[in-house]
mmCIF file of C-alpha atoms in Angstrom:
data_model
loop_
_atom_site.group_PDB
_atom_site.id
_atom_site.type_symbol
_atom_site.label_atom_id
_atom_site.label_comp_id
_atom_site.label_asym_id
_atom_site.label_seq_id
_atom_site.Cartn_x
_atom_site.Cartn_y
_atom_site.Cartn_z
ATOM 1 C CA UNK A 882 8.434 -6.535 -13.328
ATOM 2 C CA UNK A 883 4.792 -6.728 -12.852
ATOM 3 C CA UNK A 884 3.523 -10.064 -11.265
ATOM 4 C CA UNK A 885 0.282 -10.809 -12.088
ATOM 5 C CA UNK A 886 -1.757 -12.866 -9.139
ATOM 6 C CA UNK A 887 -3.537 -14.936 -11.094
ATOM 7 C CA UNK A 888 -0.754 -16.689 -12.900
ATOM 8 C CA UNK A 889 0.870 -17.574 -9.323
ATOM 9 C CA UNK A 890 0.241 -20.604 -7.770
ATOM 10 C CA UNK A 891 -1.148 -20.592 -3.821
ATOM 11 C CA UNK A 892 1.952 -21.437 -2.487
ATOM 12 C CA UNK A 893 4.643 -19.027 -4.674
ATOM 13 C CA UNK A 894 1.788 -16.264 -3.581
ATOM 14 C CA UNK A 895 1.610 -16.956 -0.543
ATOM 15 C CA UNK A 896 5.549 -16.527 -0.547
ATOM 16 C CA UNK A 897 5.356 -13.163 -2.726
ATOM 17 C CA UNK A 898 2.929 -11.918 -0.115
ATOM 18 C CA UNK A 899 4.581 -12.794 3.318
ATOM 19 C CA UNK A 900 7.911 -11.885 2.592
ATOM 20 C CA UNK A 901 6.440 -8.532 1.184
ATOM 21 C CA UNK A 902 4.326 -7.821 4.259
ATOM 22 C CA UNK A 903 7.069 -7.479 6.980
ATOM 23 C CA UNK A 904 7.115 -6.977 9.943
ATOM 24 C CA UNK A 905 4.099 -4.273 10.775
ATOM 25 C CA UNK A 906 4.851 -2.349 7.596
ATOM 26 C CA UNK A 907 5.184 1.743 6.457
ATOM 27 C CA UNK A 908 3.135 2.278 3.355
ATOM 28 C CA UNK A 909 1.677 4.497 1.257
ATOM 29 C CA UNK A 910 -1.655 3.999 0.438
ATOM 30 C CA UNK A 911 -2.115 6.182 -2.926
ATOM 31 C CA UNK A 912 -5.760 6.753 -4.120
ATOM 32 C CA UNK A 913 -7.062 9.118 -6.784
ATOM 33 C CA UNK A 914 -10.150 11.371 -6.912
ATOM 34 C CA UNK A 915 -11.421 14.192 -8.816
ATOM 35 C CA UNK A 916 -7.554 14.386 -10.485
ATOM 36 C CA UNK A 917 -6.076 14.736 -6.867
ATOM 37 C CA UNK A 918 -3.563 12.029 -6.180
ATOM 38 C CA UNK A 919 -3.560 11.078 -2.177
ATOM 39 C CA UNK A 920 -0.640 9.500 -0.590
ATOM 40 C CA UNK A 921 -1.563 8.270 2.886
ATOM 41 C CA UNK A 922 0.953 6.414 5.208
ATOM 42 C CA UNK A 923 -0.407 3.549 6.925
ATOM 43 C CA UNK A 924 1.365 1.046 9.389
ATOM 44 C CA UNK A 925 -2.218 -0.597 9.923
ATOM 45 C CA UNK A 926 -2.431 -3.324 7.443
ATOM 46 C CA UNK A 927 -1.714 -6.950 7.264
ATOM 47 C CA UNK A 928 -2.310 -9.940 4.898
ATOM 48 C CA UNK A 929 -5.308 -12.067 5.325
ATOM 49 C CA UNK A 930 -4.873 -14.534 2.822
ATOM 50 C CA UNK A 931 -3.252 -15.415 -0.368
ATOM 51 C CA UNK A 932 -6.518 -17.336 -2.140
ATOM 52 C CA UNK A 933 -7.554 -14.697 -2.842
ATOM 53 C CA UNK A 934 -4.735 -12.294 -2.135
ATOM 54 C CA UNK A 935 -6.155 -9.918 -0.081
ATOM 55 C CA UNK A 936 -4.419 -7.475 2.722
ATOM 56 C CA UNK A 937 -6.728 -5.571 5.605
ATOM 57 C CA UNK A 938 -6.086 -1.940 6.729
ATOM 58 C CA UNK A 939 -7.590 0.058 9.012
ATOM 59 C CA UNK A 940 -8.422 3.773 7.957
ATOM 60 C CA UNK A 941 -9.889 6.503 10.858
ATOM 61 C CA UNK A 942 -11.590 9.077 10.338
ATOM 62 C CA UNK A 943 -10.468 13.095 9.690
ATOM 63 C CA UNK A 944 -12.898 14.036 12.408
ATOM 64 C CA UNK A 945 -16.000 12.702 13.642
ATOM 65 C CA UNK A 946 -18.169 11.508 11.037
ATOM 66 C CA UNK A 947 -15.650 12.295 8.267
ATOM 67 C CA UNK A 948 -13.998 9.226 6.565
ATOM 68 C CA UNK A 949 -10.364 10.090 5.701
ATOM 69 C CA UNK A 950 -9.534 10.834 2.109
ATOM 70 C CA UNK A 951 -8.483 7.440 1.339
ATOM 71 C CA UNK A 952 -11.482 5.883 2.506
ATOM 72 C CA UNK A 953 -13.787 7.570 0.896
ATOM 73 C CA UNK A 954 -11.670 7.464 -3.186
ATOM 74 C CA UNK A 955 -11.670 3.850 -2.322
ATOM 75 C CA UNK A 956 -15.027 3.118 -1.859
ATOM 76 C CA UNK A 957 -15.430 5.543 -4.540
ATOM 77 C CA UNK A 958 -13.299 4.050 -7.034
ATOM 78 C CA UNK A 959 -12.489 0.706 -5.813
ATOM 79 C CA UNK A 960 -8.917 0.792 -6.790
ATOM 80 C CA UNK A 961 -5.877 1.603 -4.100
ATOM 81 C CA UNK A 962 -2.233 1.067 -4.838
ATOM 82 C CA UNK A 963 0.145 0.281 -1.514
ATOM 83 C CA UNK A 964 3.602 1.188 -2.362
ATOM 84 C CA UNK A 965 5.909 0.275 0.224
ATOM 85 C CA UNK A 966 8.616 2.416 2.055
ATOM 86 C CA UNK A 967 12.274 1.712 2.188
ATOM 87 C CA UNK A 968 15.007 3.484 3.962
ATOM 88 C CA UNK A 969 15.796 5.673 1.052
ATOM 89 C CA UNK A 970 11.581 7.199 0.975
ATOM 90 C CA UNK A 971 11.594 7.434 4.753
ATOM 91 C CA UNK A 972 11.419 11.319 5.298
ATOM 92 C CA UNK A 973 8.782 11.791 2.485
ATOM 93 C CA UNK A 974 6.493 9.464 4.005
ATOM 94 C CA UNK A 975 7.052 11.248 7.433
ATOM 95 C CA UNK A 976 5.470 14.454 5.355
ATOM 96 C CA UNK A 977 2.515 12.724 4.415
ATOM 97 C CA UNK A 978 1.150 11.959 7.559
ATOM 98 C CA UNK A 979 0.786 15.607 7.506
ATOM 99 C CA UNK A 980 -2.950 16.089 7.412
ATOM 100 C CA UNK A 981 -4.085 17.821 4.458
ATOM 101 C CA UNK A 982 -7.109 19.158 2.766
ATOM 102 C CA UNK A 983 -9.144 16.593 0.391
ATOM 103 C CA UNK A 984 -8.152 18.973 -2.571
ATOM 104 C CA UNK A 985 -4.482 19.021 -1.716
ATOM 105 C CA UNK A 986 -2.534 16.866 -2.825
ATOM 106 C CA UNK A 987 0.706 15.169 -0.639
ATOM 107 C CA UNK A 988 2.164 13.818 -4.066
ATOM 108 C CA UNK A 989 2.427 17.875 -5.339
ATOM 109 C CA UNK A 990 2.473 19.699 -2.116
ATOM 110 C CA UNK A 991 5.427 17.646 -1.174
ATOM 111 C CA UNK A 992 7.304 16.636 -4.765
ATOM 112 C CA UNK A 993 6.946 13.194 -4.551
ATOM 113 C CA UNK A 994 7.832 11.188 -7.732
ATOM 114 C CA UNK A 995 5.134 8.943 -9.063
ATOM 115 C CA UNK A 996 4.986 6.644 -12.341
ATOM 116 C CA UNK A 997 1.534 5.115 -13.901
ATOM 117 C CA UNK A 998 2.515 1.860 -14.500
ATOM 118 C CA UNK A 999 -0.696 0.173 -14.710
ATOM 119 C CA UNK A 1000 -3.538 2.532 -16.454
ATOM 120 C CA UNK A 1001 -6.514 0.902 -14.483
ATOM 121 C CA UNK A 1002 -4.954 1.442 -10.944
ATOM 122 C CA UNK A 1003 -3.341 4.811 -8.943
ATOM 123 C CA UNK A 1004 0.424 5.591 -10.134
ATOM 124 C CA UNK A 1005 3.191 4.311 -7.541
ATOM 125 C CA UNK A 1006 5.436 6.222 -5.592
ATOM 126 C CA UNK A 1007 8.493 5.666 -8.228
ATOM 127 C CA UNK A 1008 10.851 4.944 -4.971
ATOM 128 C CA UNK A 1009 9.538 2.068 -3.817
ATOM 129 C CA UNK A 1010 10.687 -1.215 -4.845
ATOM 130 C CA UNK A 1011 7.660 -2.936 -4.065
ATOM 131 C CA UNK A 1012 3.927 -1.915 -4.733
ATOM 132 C CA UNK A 1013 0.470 -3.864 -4.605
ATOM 133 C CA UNK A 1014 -2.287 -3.059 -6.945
ATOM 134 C CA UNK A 1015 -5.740 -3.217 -5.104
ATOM 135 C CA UNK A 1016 -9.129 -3.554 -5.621
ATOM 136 C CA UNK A 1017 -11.675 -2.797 -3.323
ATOM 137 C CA UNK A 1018 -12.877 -6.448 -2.006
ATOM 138 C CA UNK A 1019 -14.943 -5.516 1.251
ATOM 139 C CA UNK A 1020 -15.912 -3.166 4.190
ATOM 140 C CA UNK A 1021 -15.783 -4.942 7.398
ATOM 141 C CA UNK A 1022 -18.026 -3.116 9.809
ATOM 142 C CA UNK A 1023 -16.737 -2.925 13.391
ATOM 143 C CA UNK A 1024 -17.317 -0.542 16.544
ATOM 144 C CA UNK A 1025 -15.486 2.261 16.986
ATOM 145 C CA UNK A 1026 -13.677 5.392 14.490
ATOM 146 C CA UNK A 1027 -11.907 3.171 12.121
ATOM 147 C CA UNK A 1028 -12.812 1.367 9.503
ATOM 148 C CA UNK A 1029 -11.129 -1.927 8.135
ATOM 149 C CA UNK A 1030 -10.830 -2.594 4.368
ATOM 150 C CA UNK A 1031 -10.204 -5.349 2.762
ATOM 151 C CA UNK A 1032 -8.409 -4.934 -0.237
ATOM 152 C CA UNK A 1033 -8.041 -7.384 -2.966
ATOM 153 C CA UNK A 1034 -4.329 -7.659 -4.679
ATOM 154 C CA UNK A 1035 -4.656 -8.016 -8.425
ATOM 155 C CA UNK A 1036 -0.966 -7.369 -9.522
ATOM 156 C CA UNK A 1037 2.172 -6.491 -7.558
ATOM 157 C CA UNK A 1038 5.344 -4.390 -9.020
ATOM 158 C CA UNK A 1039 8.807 -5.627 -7.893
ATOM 159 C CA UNK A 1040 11.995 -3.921 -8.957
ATOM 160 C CA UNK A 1041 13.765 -5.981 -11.031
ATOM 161 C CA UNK A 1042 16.570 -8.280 -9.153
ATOM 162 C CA UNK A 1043 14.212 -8.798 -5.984
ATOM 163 C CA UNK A 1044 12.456 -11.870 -6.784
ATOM 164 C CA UNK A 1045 14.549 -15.030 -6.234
ATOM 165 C CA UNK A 1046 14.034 -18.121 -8.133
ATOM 166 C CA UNK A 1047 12.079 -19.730 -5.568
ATOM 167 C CA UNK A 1048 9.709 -17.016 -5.722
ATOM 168 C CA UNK A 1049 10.513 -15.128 -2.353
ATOM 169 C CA UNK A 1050 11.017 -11.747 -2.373
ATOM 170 C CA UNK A 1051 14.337 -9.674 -1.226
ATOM 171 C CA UNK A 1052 13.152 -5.914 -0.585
ATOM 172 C CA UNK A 1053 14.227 -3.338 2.004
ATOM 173 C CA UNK A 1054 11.516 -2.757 3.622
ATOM 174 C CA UNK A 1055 10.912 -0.275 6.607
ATOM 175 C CA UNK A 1056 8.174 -1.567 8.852
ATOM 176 C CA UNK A 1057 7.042 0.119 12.422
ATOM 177 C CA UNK A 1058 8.027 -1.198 16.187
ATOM 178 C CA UNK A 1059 6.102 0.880 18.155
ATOM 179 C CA UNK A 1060 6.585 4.602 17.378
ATOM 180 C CA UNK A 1061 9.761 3.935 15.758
ATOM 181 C CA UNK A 1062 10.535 2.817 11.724
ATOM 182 C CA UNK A 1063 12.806 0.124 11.662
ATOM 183 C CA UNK A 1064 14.827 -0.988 8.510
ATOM 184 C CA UNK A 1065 14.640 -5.004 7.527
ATOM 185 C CA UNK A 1066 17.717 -6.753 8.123
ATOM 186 C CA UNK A 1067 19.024 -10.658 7.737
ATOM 187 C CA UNK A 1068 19.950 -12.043 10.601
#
C-alpha cells in the first residue's frame, strides 16, 4: 500500500506519522548517486510536523570538512527514502554503519534486498514494513559537525494489514535506548 500525503487529512497524518516514528527510531536512510545505492542507519531523526509532513535528521560528517554520503546525494538529488528497521532487518542494519567508501555500495557489499517501488524516489529496503518517501525540504544551519535536514514526506509504503481503520499504524518497529535497539511492544 502506498499512502499518498496529500490525500490524508491533518489529523489521520498526523496519526500515520507518530505511530510510525517510535520511540527514537533505527532507519535506513537510502540515497542514490552516480548508480551507487547508499544505505545509512540513522537513530537521529524525529518528526517535526505533519502540515507539511516533514521529519528532521541529523547527518555528521566522514571527516572534517567531508559531508557523509547521504548528505551530500541529498542535497544533490533532493530525494531520500527512510525505510524503517524491524527485528527481523536488525543485523543488516548493524553492517551498514560500517563506514564505507562513496563508491561502495552497503546495499551490494552486504546483499541487502531492495525493491523500486516508486520510480521518482530511492528503492526500499524490501524488509521493512514501513518506508517514507522524502524530498529534500531544508538545511538548517547550526554549530558544530552535523548537519540537520529537514526532509519533506511525500508518500509512505506500509505493508499491507498494518494500517487500522482509524488510520493508526501497527508496525514492529526497532527504535534505540541508549546504545541498545529495542523492539516495540504493547503494553
Amino acid at each position: 500500500m502506498i499512502i499518498d500525503y496529500k490525500d490524508v487529512n491533518d489529523l489521520n497524518r498526523y496519526k500515520i506519522m507518530s505511530d510510525t516514528v517510535v520511540p527514537r527510531p533505527i532507519a535506513w536512510i537510502v540515497t542514490e548517486d552516480e548508480g551507487v545505492i547508499n544505505a545509512a542507519p540513522f537513530s537521529y531523526f524525529v518528526p517535526l510536523s505533519s502540515n507539511p509532513a516533514v521529519v528532521i535528521v541529523s547527518i555528521g560528517q566522514k571527516e572534517e570538512g567531508v559531508p557523509k554520503d547521504s548528505l551530500h546525494n541529498i542535497l544533490k538529488h533532493k530525494k531520500a527514502t527512510i525505510c524503517f528497521v524491524n527485528k527481523d532487518n536488525t543485523e543488516d542494519v548493524k553492517k551498514c554503519a560500517n563506514m564505507l567508501d562513496k563508491e561502495q555500495s552497503e546495499i551490494d557489499e552486504y546483499n541487502i534486498e531492495v525493491q523500486k517501488v516508486l520510480e521518482d524516489f530511492p528503492p526500499m529496503i524490501s524488509s521493512t514494513q514501513t518506508a517514507l518517501f522524502c524530498d529534500f525540504y531544508q538545511q538548517v544551519d547550526i554549530p558544530g559537525k552535523t548537519t540537520p535536514i529537514i526532509l519533506e514526506v511525500k508518500k509512505q509504503f506500509l505493508e499491507d494489514g498494518r494500517l487500522t481503520e482509524r488510520m493508526h499504524v501497527n508496525v514492529e518497529n526497532v527504535g534505540r535506548s541508549g546504545a541498545y535497539f529495542k523492539a516495540m511492544v504493547d503494553l
